[in-house]
Coordinates of C-alpha atoms in Angstrom, one line a residue:
Chain A
M1 CA 90.6 81.3 87.1
E2 CA 91.6 84.8 88.1
T3 CA 89.3 84.6 91.2
R4 CA 91.0 81.3 92.3
I5 CA 94.4 83.0 92.3
K6 CA 93.0 85.9 94.2
R7 CA 91.6 83.6 96.8
M8 CA 94.9 82.0 97.4
D9 CA 96.8 85.2 97.9
H10 CA 94.0 86.5 100.1
E11 CA 94.2 83.3 102.1
I12 CA 98.0 83.8 102.6
I13 CA 97.7 87.4 103.6
Y14 CA 94.8 86.5 105.9
G15 CA 97.1 84.1 107.6
I16 CA 99.9 86.7 108.0
V17 CA 97.9 89.5 109.5
E18 CA 97.6 89.5 113.3
P19 CA 94.1 89.9 114.8
G20 CA 93.2 93.4 115.9
S21 CA 96.0 95.1 113.9
R22 CA 95.8 98.3 111.9
V23 CA 95.8 97.6 108.2
L24 CA 96.2 100.0 105.2
D25 CA 95.4 98.4 101.8
L26 CA 96.8 100.4 98.9
G27 CA 94.8 99.8 95.8
C28 CA 92.1 97.9 97.7
G29 CA 89.7 97.6 94.7
E30 CA 86.2 96.6 95.9
G31 CA 87.5 95.8 99.4
D32 CA 87.3 92.0 99.3
L33 CA 90.6 91.5 101.1
L34 CA 89.9 94.3 103.7
Y35 CA 86.5 92.9 104.3
L36 CA 87.9 89.4 105.0
L37 CA 90.4 90.9 107.4
A38 CA 87.9 93.2 109.1
K39 CA 85.4 90.4 109.7
G40 CA 87.7 87.5 110.5
K41 CA 90.7 89.2 112.1
N42 CA 88.9 92.2 113.6
V43 CA 91.4 94.6 112.0
K44 CA 91.1 98.4 112.0
A45 CA 90.9 98.6 108.2
Q46 CA 91.6 101.5 105.8
G47 CA 91.7 101.4 102.0
V48 CA 93.0 103.6 99.3
E49 CA 91.5 103.3 95.8
L50 CA 91.4 105.3 92.6
D51 CA 88.3 103.9 90.9
E52 CA 85.1 105.7 92.0
S53 CA 82.8 102.7 91.4
A54 CA 85.1 100.5 93.5
I55 CA 84.8 103.1 96.4
Y56 CA 81.0 102.6 96.4
K57 CA 81.5 98.9 96.7
C58 CA 83.9 99.3 99.6
V59 CA 81.4 101.6 101.4
E60 CA 78.7 99.1 100.8
K61 CA 80.8 96.6 102.7
G62 CA 81.1 99.1 105.6
L63 CA 84.8 99.8 104.9
S64 CA 86.7 103.1 105.3
V65 CA 88.4 104.1 102.1
F66 CA 90.1 107.1 100.6
H67 CA 89.5 108.0 97.0
G68 CA 92.9 108.8 95.6
D69 CA 96.1 107.3 94.0
I70 CA 98.7 105.3 95.8
D71 CA 101.6 107.5 94.9
S72 CA 100.3 110.4 96.9
G73 CA 98.2 108.4 99.4
L74 CA 100.9 107.8 102.0
K75 CA 102.6 111.1 102.6
D76 CA 100.3 112.5 105.2
Y77 CA 100.5 109.5 107.5
P78 CA 102.8 109.8 110.5
D79 CA 105.5 107.1 110.9
K80 CA 104.3 103.6 111.9
S81 CA 100.6 104.5 111.6
F82 CA 99.8 101.0 110.6
D83 CA 100.9 97.5 111.6
Y84 CA 100.6 96.3 108.0
V85 CA 100.6 98.2 104.7
I86 CA 99.3 96.0 101.9
L87 CA 100.3 96.4 98.3
N88 CA 98.6 93.4 96.8
Q89 CA 98.6 93.3 93.0
S90 CA 98.8 97.1 93.0
M91 CA 102.6 97.7 93.0
Q92 CA 102.8 97.1 89.3
E93 CA 100.4 100.0 88.7
V94 CA 102.2 102.6 90.8
K95 CA 104.3 105.3 89.1
K96 CA 107.3 105.4 91.4
V97 CA 107.7 102.0 93.0
D98 CA 110.9 102.7 95.0
F99 CA 109.3 105.8 96.5
V100 CA 106.0 104.1 97.4
I101 CA 107.8 101.1 99.0
E102 CA 110.0 103.4 101.0
E103 CA 106.9 105.4 102.2
A104 CA 105.0 102.2 102.9
L105 CA 107.9 101.0 105.1
R106 CA 107.8 104.3 106.9
V107 CA 104.1 104.3 107.5
G108 CA 103.8 100.6 108.3
S109 CA 105.7 98.3 110.6
R110 CA 105.4 95.6 108.0
V111 CA 104.6 95.8 104.3
I112 CA 102.9 92.9 102.4
V113 CA 103.6 93.0 98.7
G114 CA 101.9 90.7 96.3
F115 CA 102.7 90.7 92.6
P116 CA 102.7 88.6 89.4
N117 CA 106.0 86.9 88.5
F118 CA 107.1 88.0 85.0
A119 CA 109.7 85.2 84.8
Y120 CA 107.0 82.4 85.1
W121 CA 108.1 79.6 82.8
R122 CA 105.2 79.9 80.4
A123 CA 105.9 83.6 80.0
R124 CA 109.5 82.9 79.1
I125 CA 108.5 80.3 76.6
R126 CA 106.0 82.6 74.9
L127 CA 108.6 85.4 74.7
F128 CA 111.4 83.1 73.6
F129 CA 109.5 81.0 71.0
K130 CA 106.7 83.3 69.9
G131 CA 108.7 86.6 70.4
K132 CA 105.5 88.2 71.8
T133 CA 104.6 89.9 75.1
P134 CA 103.6 87.0 77.5
V135 CA 100.0 86.6 78.5
T136 CA 99.6 84.4 81.6
R137 CA 97.0 83.7 84.3
S138 CA 98.6 86.3 86.5
L139 CA 99.4 88.7 83.6
P140 CA 96.2 88.3 81.6
Y141 CA 96.3 91.6 79.7
R142 CA 97.5 92.4 76.2
W143 CA 100.3 94.8 75.7
Y144 CA 97.9 97.5 74.6
N145 CA 95.4 97.4 77.5
T146 CA 97.5 96.5 80.5
P147 CA 97.3 98.8 83.5
N148 CA 100.7 97.5 84.6
L149 CA 103.5 100.0 84.4
H150 CA 106.1 97.6 85.8
F151 CA 107.0 94.0 85.1
L152 CA 109.1 92.2 87.5
S153 CA 110.2 88.8 88.5
I154 CA 110.7 87.3 91.9
S155 CA 114.5 87.5 91.5
D156 CA 114.0 91.2 90.5
F157 CA 112.2 91.9 93.8
K158 CA 114.6 90.0 96.0
G159 CA 117.5 91.9 94.3
F160 CA 115.6 95.2 94.9
C161 CA 115.2 94.4 98.6
R162 CA 118.9 93.6 98.9
E163 CA 119.9 96.8 97.2
E164 CA 117.6 99.0 99.2
G165 CA 118.3 97.4 102.6
I166 CA 114.9 96.0 102.9
A167 CA 114.5 92.9 105.1
I168 CA 112.4 90.0 103.8
E169 CA 110.5 88.5 106.7
A170 CA 108.6 85.9 104.8
E171 CA 108.1 84.8 101.2
H172 CA 105.1 82.8 99.7
Y173 CA 104.9 81.5 96.2
L174 CA 101.7 80.7 94.5
G175 CA 101.1 78.4 91.5
K176 CA 97.9 77.6 89.7
R177 CA 96.2 75.8 92.5
S178 CA 98.7 75.4 95.3
R179 CA 101.9 76.8 96.7
V180 CA 105.2 76.5 94.9
R181 CA 108.3 75.3 96.8
L182 CA 110.7 74.5 94.0
L183 CA 112.4 77.1 91.8
P184 CA 109.8 79.8 92.4
N185 CA 111.2 82.3 89.9
L186 CA 110.5 79.7 87.3
F187 CA 107.3 78.0 88.6
A188 CA 105.4 80.6 90.6
L189 CA 102.6 82.7 89.0
N190 CA 102.4 85.1 91.9
A191 CA 104.4 86.0 95.0
V192 CA 103.6 87.5 98.4
F193 CA 106.4 89.0 100.4
V194 CA 106.4 90.4 103.9
V195 CA 109.1 93.1 104.3
T196 CA 110.3 95.5 106.9
S197 CA 112.9 98.2 107.1
D198 CA 116.3 96.6 107.7
S199 CA 117.1 97.5 111.4
R200 CA 120.8 97.4 110.5
K201 CA 120.4 100.4 108.1
Chain B
M1 CA 63.3 100.2 95.2
T2 CA 62.5 101.4 98.7
N3 CA 59.2 103.0 99.4
E4 CA 60.4 106.6 99.3
G5 CA 57.7 108.9 100.5
S6 CA 58.0 112.4 101.8
A7 CA 58.8 113.6 105.3
G8 CA 55.2 114.9 105.3
I9 CA 53.6 118.2 106.3
I10 CA 56.0 120.0 108.6
K11 CA 55.7 123.0 110.8
T12 CA 58.8 125.1 111.8
Q13 CA 59.2 125.4 115.6
L14 CA 60.9 127.9 117.8
F15 CA 63.2 127.5 120.7
T16 CA 64.3 130.5 122.8
F17 CA 67.2 130.5 125.3
A18 CA 70.1 132.6 126.6
Q19 CA 67.8 134.9 128.4
P20 CA 69.7 137.7 130.2
P21 CA 71.7 137.4 132.4
G22 CA 72.6 134.0 130.8
E23 CA 73.4 135.4 127.3
L24 CA 75.6 133.5 124.9
K25 CA 79.2 134.7 124.9
L26 CA 80.4 135.2 121.3
E27 CA 83.8 134.7 119.8
S28 CA 84.0 138.5 119.3
G29 CA 83.7 139.0 123.0
Q30 CA 80.2 140.4 122.8
V31 CA 77.2 138.7 124.2
L32 CA 73.8 137.8 122.5
G33 CA 70.6 137.0 124.2
P34 CA 67.8 136.1 124.3
I35 CA 68.3 133.9 121.2
T36 CA 65.5 132.2 119.2
L37 CA 66.3 129.2 116.9
A38 CA 63.8 128.2 114.3
Y39 CA 64.1 124.4 113.8
E40 CA 62.3 121.5 112.2
T41 CA 62.5 117.8 113.0
Y42 CA 61.7 114.7 110.9
G43 CA 61.4 111.2 112.3
T44 CA 61.3 110.2 115.9
L45 CA 63.9 110.4 118.7
N46 CA 64.3 106.9 120.2
A47 CA 64.2 106.1 123.9
A48 CA 68.0 105.9 124.1
R49 CA 68.2 109.3 122.3
D50 CA 71.1 108.0 120.2
N51 CA 69.5 108.2 116.7
A52 CA 69.7 111.9 116.2
I53 CA 71.2 113.5 113.1
L54 CA 71.8 117.3 112.9
V55 CA 71.6 118.7 109.4
A56 CA 73.3 122.1 109.0
H57 CA 72.2 124.4 106.1
A58 CA 74.3 126.4 103.7
L59 CA 74.5 130.2 103.2
S60 CA 70.9 130.9 101.9
G61 CA 69.3 127.8 103.4
D62 CA 67.0 127.5 106.4
A63 CA 65.5 125.1 108.9
H64 CA 63.1 123.8 106.3
A65 CA 65.2 120.9 105.0
A66 CA 62.5 118.4 104.1
G67 CA 58.8 117.9 103.7
F68 CA 56.2 120.5 102.9
H69 CA 54.9 123.5 104.6
E70 CA 51.1 123.7 104.5
G71 CA 50.1 125.0 101.1
D72 CA 53.6 125.0 99.6
K73 CA 54.3 123.5 96.2
D74 CA 58.0 122.9 96.7
P75 CA 59.5 120.9 99.6
G76 CA 62.5 121.6 101.8
W77 CA 65.9 122.2 100.3
W78 CA 67.2 118.7 100.9
D79 CA 63.9 116.8 100.6
S80 CA 65.5 114.3 98.2
M81 CA 67.9 113.2 101.0
I82 CA 65.7 113.3 104.1
G83 CA 62.6 111.2 104.4
P84 CA 61.3 107.6 104.8
G85 CA 63.7 105.3 103.0
K86 CA 66.0 108.1 101.9
A87 CA 69.7 108.8 102.7
F88 CA 68.7 110.2 106.1
D89 CA 65.9 107.7 106.7
T90 CA 63.3 109.2 109.0
N91 CA 62.0 105.6 109.7
K92 CA 65.3 105.1 111.6
Y93 CA 66.7 108.5 112.5
F94 CA 65.6 111.7 114.2
V95 CA 66.7 114.5 111.9
I96 CA 67.0 118.0 113.1
C97 CA 67.7 121.2 111.1
S98 CA 67.9 124.6 112.6
N99 CA 68.3 128.1 111.1
V100 CA 71.6 129.6 112.0
I101 CA 71.9 132.7 114.2
G102 CA 72.4 135.7 112.0
G103 CA 69.9 134.2 109.6
C104 CA 66.5 135.6 108.7
K105 CA 64.2 132.5 108.7
G106 CA 63.0 132.5 112.2
S107 CA 66.3 132.6 114.1
T108 CA 67.7 135.7 115.8
G109 CA 69.5 137.8 113.3
P110 CA 69.9 141.5 112.2
S111 CA 66.2 141.6 111.1
S112 CA 65.0 140.4 114.5
V113 CA 63.7 142.9 117.1
N114 CA 66.3 143.9 119.7
P115 CA 64.4 143.6 123.0
K116 CA 66.4 146.5 124.4
T117 CA 65.3 149.0 121.8
G118 CA 62.1 147.4 120.4
K119 CA 63.5 147.9 116.9
P120 CA 65.4 145.5 114.6
Y121 CA 69.0 145.0 115.5
A122 CA 70.3 146.0 112.0
L123 CA 74.1 146.5 112.3
D124 CA 73.8 146.6 116.2
F125 CA 73.6 142.8 115.8
P126 CA 77.1 141.5 116.8
I127 CA 79.4 139.8 114.2
I128 CA 78.8 136.1 114.6
T129 CA 81.1 133.2 113.6
I130 CA 80.5 129.6 112.6
S131 CA 81.7 128.7 116.1
D132 CA 78.9 130.9 117.6
M133 CA 76.3 129.3 115.3
V134 CA 77.4 125.8 116.6
N135 CA 77.4 126.9 120.2
A136 CA 73.8 128.2 119.8
Q137 CA 72.8 124.8 118.1
R138 CA 74.3 123.0 121.1
Y139 CA 71.6 124.6 123.3
L140 CA 68.9 123.0 121.1
I141 CA 70.6 119.6 121.2
D142 CA 70.8 119.9 125.0
H143 CA 67.1 120.9 125.0
F144 CA 66.3 117.5 123.3
G145 CA 68.3 115.7 126.0
I146 CA 70.6 114.3 123.4
D147 CA 74.1 113.5 124.8
K148 CA 75.7 112.2 121.6
L149 CA 74.6 113.0 118.1
L150 CA 74.7 110.0 115.8
C151 CA 75.8 112.3 113.0
V152 CA 76.3 116.0 112.0
V153 CA 76.1 116.7 108.3
G154 CA 76.0 119.6 105.9
G155 CA 77.2 121.0 102.6
S156 CA 79.2 124.2 102.0
M157 CA 78.5 126.4 105.1
G158 CA 76.7 123.3 106.5
G159 CA 80.0 121.4 106.1
M160 CA 81.9 124.1 108.0
Q161 CA 79.3 123.8 110.9
T162 CA 79.9 120.1 110.8
L163 CA 83.7 120.5 111.1
Q164 CA 83.2 123.1 113.8
W165 CA 80.9 120.7 115.8
V166 CA 83.7 118.1 115.8
A167 CA 86.3 120.7 116.8
S168 CA 84.1 122.2 119.6
Y169 CA 82.3 119.2 120.9
P170 CA 84.2 116.0 119.8
E171 CA 82.7 113.8 122.5
R172 CA 79.2 114.7 121.3
V173 CA 79.5 113.8 117.7
R174 CA 79.7 110.1 116.7
S175 CA 80.1 110.7 113.0
A176 CA 80.5 113.7 110.7
I177 CA 79.7 114.1 107.0
P178 CA 81.3 117.4 105.7
I179 CA 80.3 117.9 102.0
A180 CA 81.7 120.3 99.4
T181 CA 83.4 122.3 102.1
A182 CA 86.8 123.5 103.5
L183 CA 88.8 124.0 106.7
K184 CA 89.0 127.7 105.8
H185 CA 88.2 130.1 103.0
S186 CA 90.9 130.8 100.4
P187 CA 91.5 134.4 99.3
Q188 CA 89.5 133.7 96.2
Q189 CA 86.5 132.6 98.2
I190 CA 86.8 135.6 100.5
A191 CA 87.0 137.8 97.3
F192 CA 83.7 136.4 96.0
D193 CA 82.0 137.1 99.3
E194 CA 83.4 140.6 99.5
V195 CA 82.2 141.5 96.0
G196 CA 78.7 140.3 97.1
R197 CA 78.9 142.4 100.3
Q198 CA 80.1 145.4 98.4
A199 CA 77.2 145.0 96.0
V200 CA 74.7 145.2 98.9
M201 CA 76.5 148.1 100.6
A202 CA 76.8 150.1 97.4
D203 CA 73.1 150.1 97.0
P204 CA 71.8 153.4 98.4
D205 CA 68.7 151.6 99.6
W206 CA 70.9 149.8 102.1
R207 CA 70.9 152.9 104.2
E208 CA 73.9 151.7 106.3
G209 CA 71.9 148.7 107.3
D210 CA 69.0 150.8 108.6
Y211 CA 66.5 149.9 105.9
Y212 CA 63.8 148.1 107.9
G213 CA 60.5 149.6 107.2
H214 CA 61.8 151.1 104.0
G215 CA 62.1 147.9 101.9
Q216 CA 65.3 146.2 101.0
P217 CA 68.5 147.1 99.0
E218 CA 67.0 144.9 96.3
K219 CA 69.3 145.8 93.4
G220 CA 72.4 145.2 95.5
L221 CA 71.3 142.0 97.0
A222 CA 70.0 140.7 93.7
L223 CA 73.4 141.5 92.1
A224 CA 75.2 139.7 95.0
R225 CA 73.0 136.6 94.4
M226 CA 73.7 136.7 90.7
I227 CA 77.4 136.5 91.4
G228 CA 76.8 133.7 93.8
H229 CA 74.8 131.7 91.3
I230 CA 77.6 131.8 88.8
T231 CA 80.0 130.4 91.4
Y232 CA 77.5 127.5 92.2
M233 CA 77.4 126.3 88.6
S234 CA 80.2 124.9 86.5
D235 CA 81.3 125.9 83.0
Q236 CA 79.9 122.7 81.7
S237 CA 76.6 122.8 83.5
M238 CA 76.0 126.4 82.3
E239 CA 76.8 125.3 78.7
E240 CA 74.3 122.4 79.1
K241 CA 71.6 124.5 80.7
F242 CA 71.8 127.7 78.6
S243 CA 74.5 127.5 75.9
R244 CA 74.2 130.8 73.9
R245 CA 70.5 130.5 73.5
L246 CA 68.7 133.8 73.0
K247 CA 65.4 134.9 74.5
E248 CA 64.3 136.4 71.3
K249 CA 65.1 135.3 67.7
N250 CA 67.9 137.8 67.2
Y251 CA 70.3 140.1 69.1
S252 CA 68.5 143.1 70.3
F253 CA 71.4 145.5 69.8
K254 CA 70.3 147.2 73.0
F255 CA 71.4 146.7 76.6
K256 CA 68.6 144.4 77.5
T257 CA 68.4 140.7 78.4
D258 CA 69.5 139.0 75.2
F259 CA 70.6 135.6 76.4
E260 CA 68.7 133.0 78.4
V261 CA 71.5 132.8 81.0
E262 CA 71.1 136.5 81.6
G263 CA 67.4 136.1 82.2
Y264 CA 68.0 133.2 84.5
L265 CA 70.4 135.1 86.7
K266 CA 68.0 138.1 86.8
Y267 CA 65.1 135.8 87.8
R268 CA 67.2 134.1 90.5
G269 CA 68.4 137.5 91.9
D270 CA 64.8 138.9 91.9
S271 CA 63.3 135.9 93.7
F272 CA 66.1 135.8 96.2
V273 CA 65.4 139.4 97.5
K274 CA 61.9 138.3 98.3
R275 CA 63.0 135.7 100.7
F276 CA 66.3 136.8 102.2
D277 CA 67.4 139.7 104.3
A278 CA 70.3 141.8 103.0
N279 CA 72.0 142.3 106.4
S280 CA 71.8 138.5 107.0
Y281 CA 73.7 138.1 103.8
L282 CA 76.5 140.4 105.2
Y283 CA 76.6 138.6 108.5
I284 CA 76.6 135.1 107.2
T285 CA 79.2 135.7 104.5
K286 CA 81.4 137.3 107.1
A287 CA 81.1 134.2 109.3
L288 CA 82.2 132.1 106.3
D289 CA 85.3 134.2 105.7
Y290 CA 86.3 134.2 109.4
F291 CA 86.1 130.4 109.6
D292 CA 89.5 128.8 110.0
L293 CA 90.1 125.4 111.6
T294 CA 93.8 125.4 110.6
S295 CA 94.8 128.2 113.0
D296 CA 97.2 127.4 115.9
K297 CA 94.6 126.6 118.5
H298 CA 93.5 123.6 116.3
K299 CA 97.0 122.2 115.9
H300 CA 97.1 118.5 116.5
H301 CA 98.0 117.7 120.1
G302 CA 98.5 113.9 119.7
K303 CA 94.9 113.1 120.5
H304 CA 93.1 110.4 118.5
Q305 CA 90.1 111.5 116.6
E306 CA 87.2 109.3 117.7
T307 CA 84.6 110.7 115.4
K308 CA 84.1 108.8 112.2
F309 CA 84.1 110.8 109.0
L310 CA 82.7 110.6 105.5
V311 CA 84.2 113.4 103.5
I312 CA 82.6 114.2 100.1
A313 CA 83.7 116.5 97.3
F314 CA 82.5 117.0 93.7
K315 CA 84.7 117.0 90.7
S316 CA 83.3 120.1 88.9
D317 CA 83.0 122.2 92.1
W318 CA 85.4 125.0 91.5
L319 CA 84.1 127.2 94.3
Y320 CA 85.0 124.6 97.0
P321 CA 87.5 122.5 95.0
A322 CA 88.4 119.0 95.9
Y323 CA 91.9 120.0 97.2
Q324 CA 90.1 121.6 100.2
A325 CA 88.4 118.3 101.0
Q326 CA 91.7 116.5 100.6
E327 CA 93.1 119.0 103.2
I328 CA 90.4 117.8 105.6
V329 CA 91.4 114.2 104.8
R330 CA 95.1 115.1 105.5
Q331 CA 94.2 116.3 109.0
L332 CA 92.2 113.2 109.6
K333 CA 95.1 111.0 108.6
I334 CA 97.4 112.7 111.0
R335 CA 94.8 112.1 113.8
H336 CA 94.4 108.4 112.9
A337 CA 90.7 109.0 112.2
D338 CA 88.4 106.3 110.8
A339 CA 87.4 108.1 107.6
T340 CA 86.2 107.7 104.1
Y341 CA 86.7 110.2 101.3
C342 CA 85.0 110.2 97.9
E343 CA 85.3 112.7 95.1
I344 CA 82.0 112.2 93.2
R345 CA 82.1 112.6 89.4
S346 CA 79.6 115.4 88.7
T347 CA 79.2 118.2 86.2
Y348 CA 76.9 120.4 88.4
G349 CA 79.6 122.4 90.1
H350 CA 79.1 123.5 93.8
D351 CA 75.4 123.0 93.5
A352 CA 76.0 119.2 93.2
F353 CA 75.6 118.6 96.9
L354 CA 71.9 119.6 96.4
L355 CA 71.5 117.7 93.2
E356 CA 73.5 114.5 93.1
T357 CA 71.2 112.5 95.2
E358 CA 71.9 108.9 94.1
E359 CA 75.7 108.8 94.8
Q360 CA 75.4 110.7 98.0
T361 CA 72.5 108.5 99.2
H362 CA 74.5 105.4 98.5
L363 CA 77.6 106.5 100.4
I364 CA 75.6 108.1 103.3
S365 CA 73.1 105.3 103.9
H366 CA 75.8 102.7 104.1
F367 CA 78.0 104.9 106.2
L368 CA 75.2 105.6 108.7
K369 CA 74.3 102.0 108.9
K370 CA 77.9 101.2 109.9
V371 CA 78.1 103.9 112.5
H372 CA 74.7 103.1 113.9
K373 CA 75.6 99.4 114.1
E374 CA 78.9 100.0 115.8
G375 CA 77.3 101.8 118.6
H376 CA 75.2 98.8 119.7

């Protein structure tokens, strides 16, 4: 169930990334996405990951990865060091989201953000009728063991981009098994956005 | 599980070069020659000469990194990492380890005979730097006909040599693995080295370095080594190893060895003076303190760093704390280097690079496989 969702967002990101580009994956986990990109799209891949055992898995796959947290992982990179900076399912665990997104936009020409949609209809129902913290396919944790620091909806993210002058280049909405076209803030479990710094700013 | 044997029975070899008038020019401006390097090799150099790995040793190490010397009970200092099926697999790679100049295990150092006088150099031996050590090693690599080393690796001072190799000969190093090391010594690290040197020099038996033929400044050198050992362990590892255990049943109420930890340090100090030259200790710690790759001449000039890196640090290492490894990573990020960094969870302290075999083997063997593959 969780793996099926992951494959869909990996598929989408795989489709977005140009062959041969330089990619930084923040919170890369065991390197599954980076490995796909390195093998299939011949990217120059770099990961950042906090969990030591995940680092070993990345190295096993032949990936280059830095052991550290996302919040401080970007600051030493010169501007536009990467074609893509990926924050897939890791933005929610970051301490200072606005700072990290700003830095990601400095370091990468494009930033790919993937996150679970808190306003998914089932979550709303559970909160409204049961009065309890929603547990969904994309937010499967209980309130007491969730690693997520932030809970946001698709509308929240779009509003954030508007406020910060961040340009949305592409938006993809994922349901249980396929893409969502209608009312994504209501019907999408996950979202993948491609953003860049607004050139007008 | 792989069939992990030993590198076998090994004999240290000697290579002499820099015969006058072709002496080696040192960073100090002085020259040194002829120079002898003691070295050992494990595995076989392939026809393409592209499977060579240079292992650099730490402060009190030597060329005997793996295998056994005839009649020895204990193997080389990194035998757990070098051998068939091990991290540095001698079935695939040609591993070289040489004793640094300034050392006392076969390479030219203060205890070596000065051909001009027929007596040991003692303090006539010039002050050498990590850069000088690496320049001398380069002659050995040239001697093997190796154009590009597959990898240079080392822990502590060996890590500094690794970084220096990349700084001095970037086109000759395909990959580098600096472990438990730094781009430069902090004042705290310099302070520990200085205390050790002062201990040696305060011993009247040091005789201003002119002690050859009269024994060694044993008390001073043993004391320096005791200080060193404290810095190589962690608070936690010392608690686990010794706690407050006494040698006898009760306190002696005298100034003798009451605690097990005291006995251990004394034993370590006493055995060290049997195998290490006091002047070498001075020269090598000086080289450690002079090492600085953050100085102006190493400033980034926009060039990409082609050498691939695996940077390793250990959590409980307070002598070479992880922030220093992160500083290395910072420089690599600026240079767009292809690099991996891992801070291994360990309680051993600085000694961990000699002891944490499993995690290091996992990281290193996969890293080398990747580098080796990309070259073909």
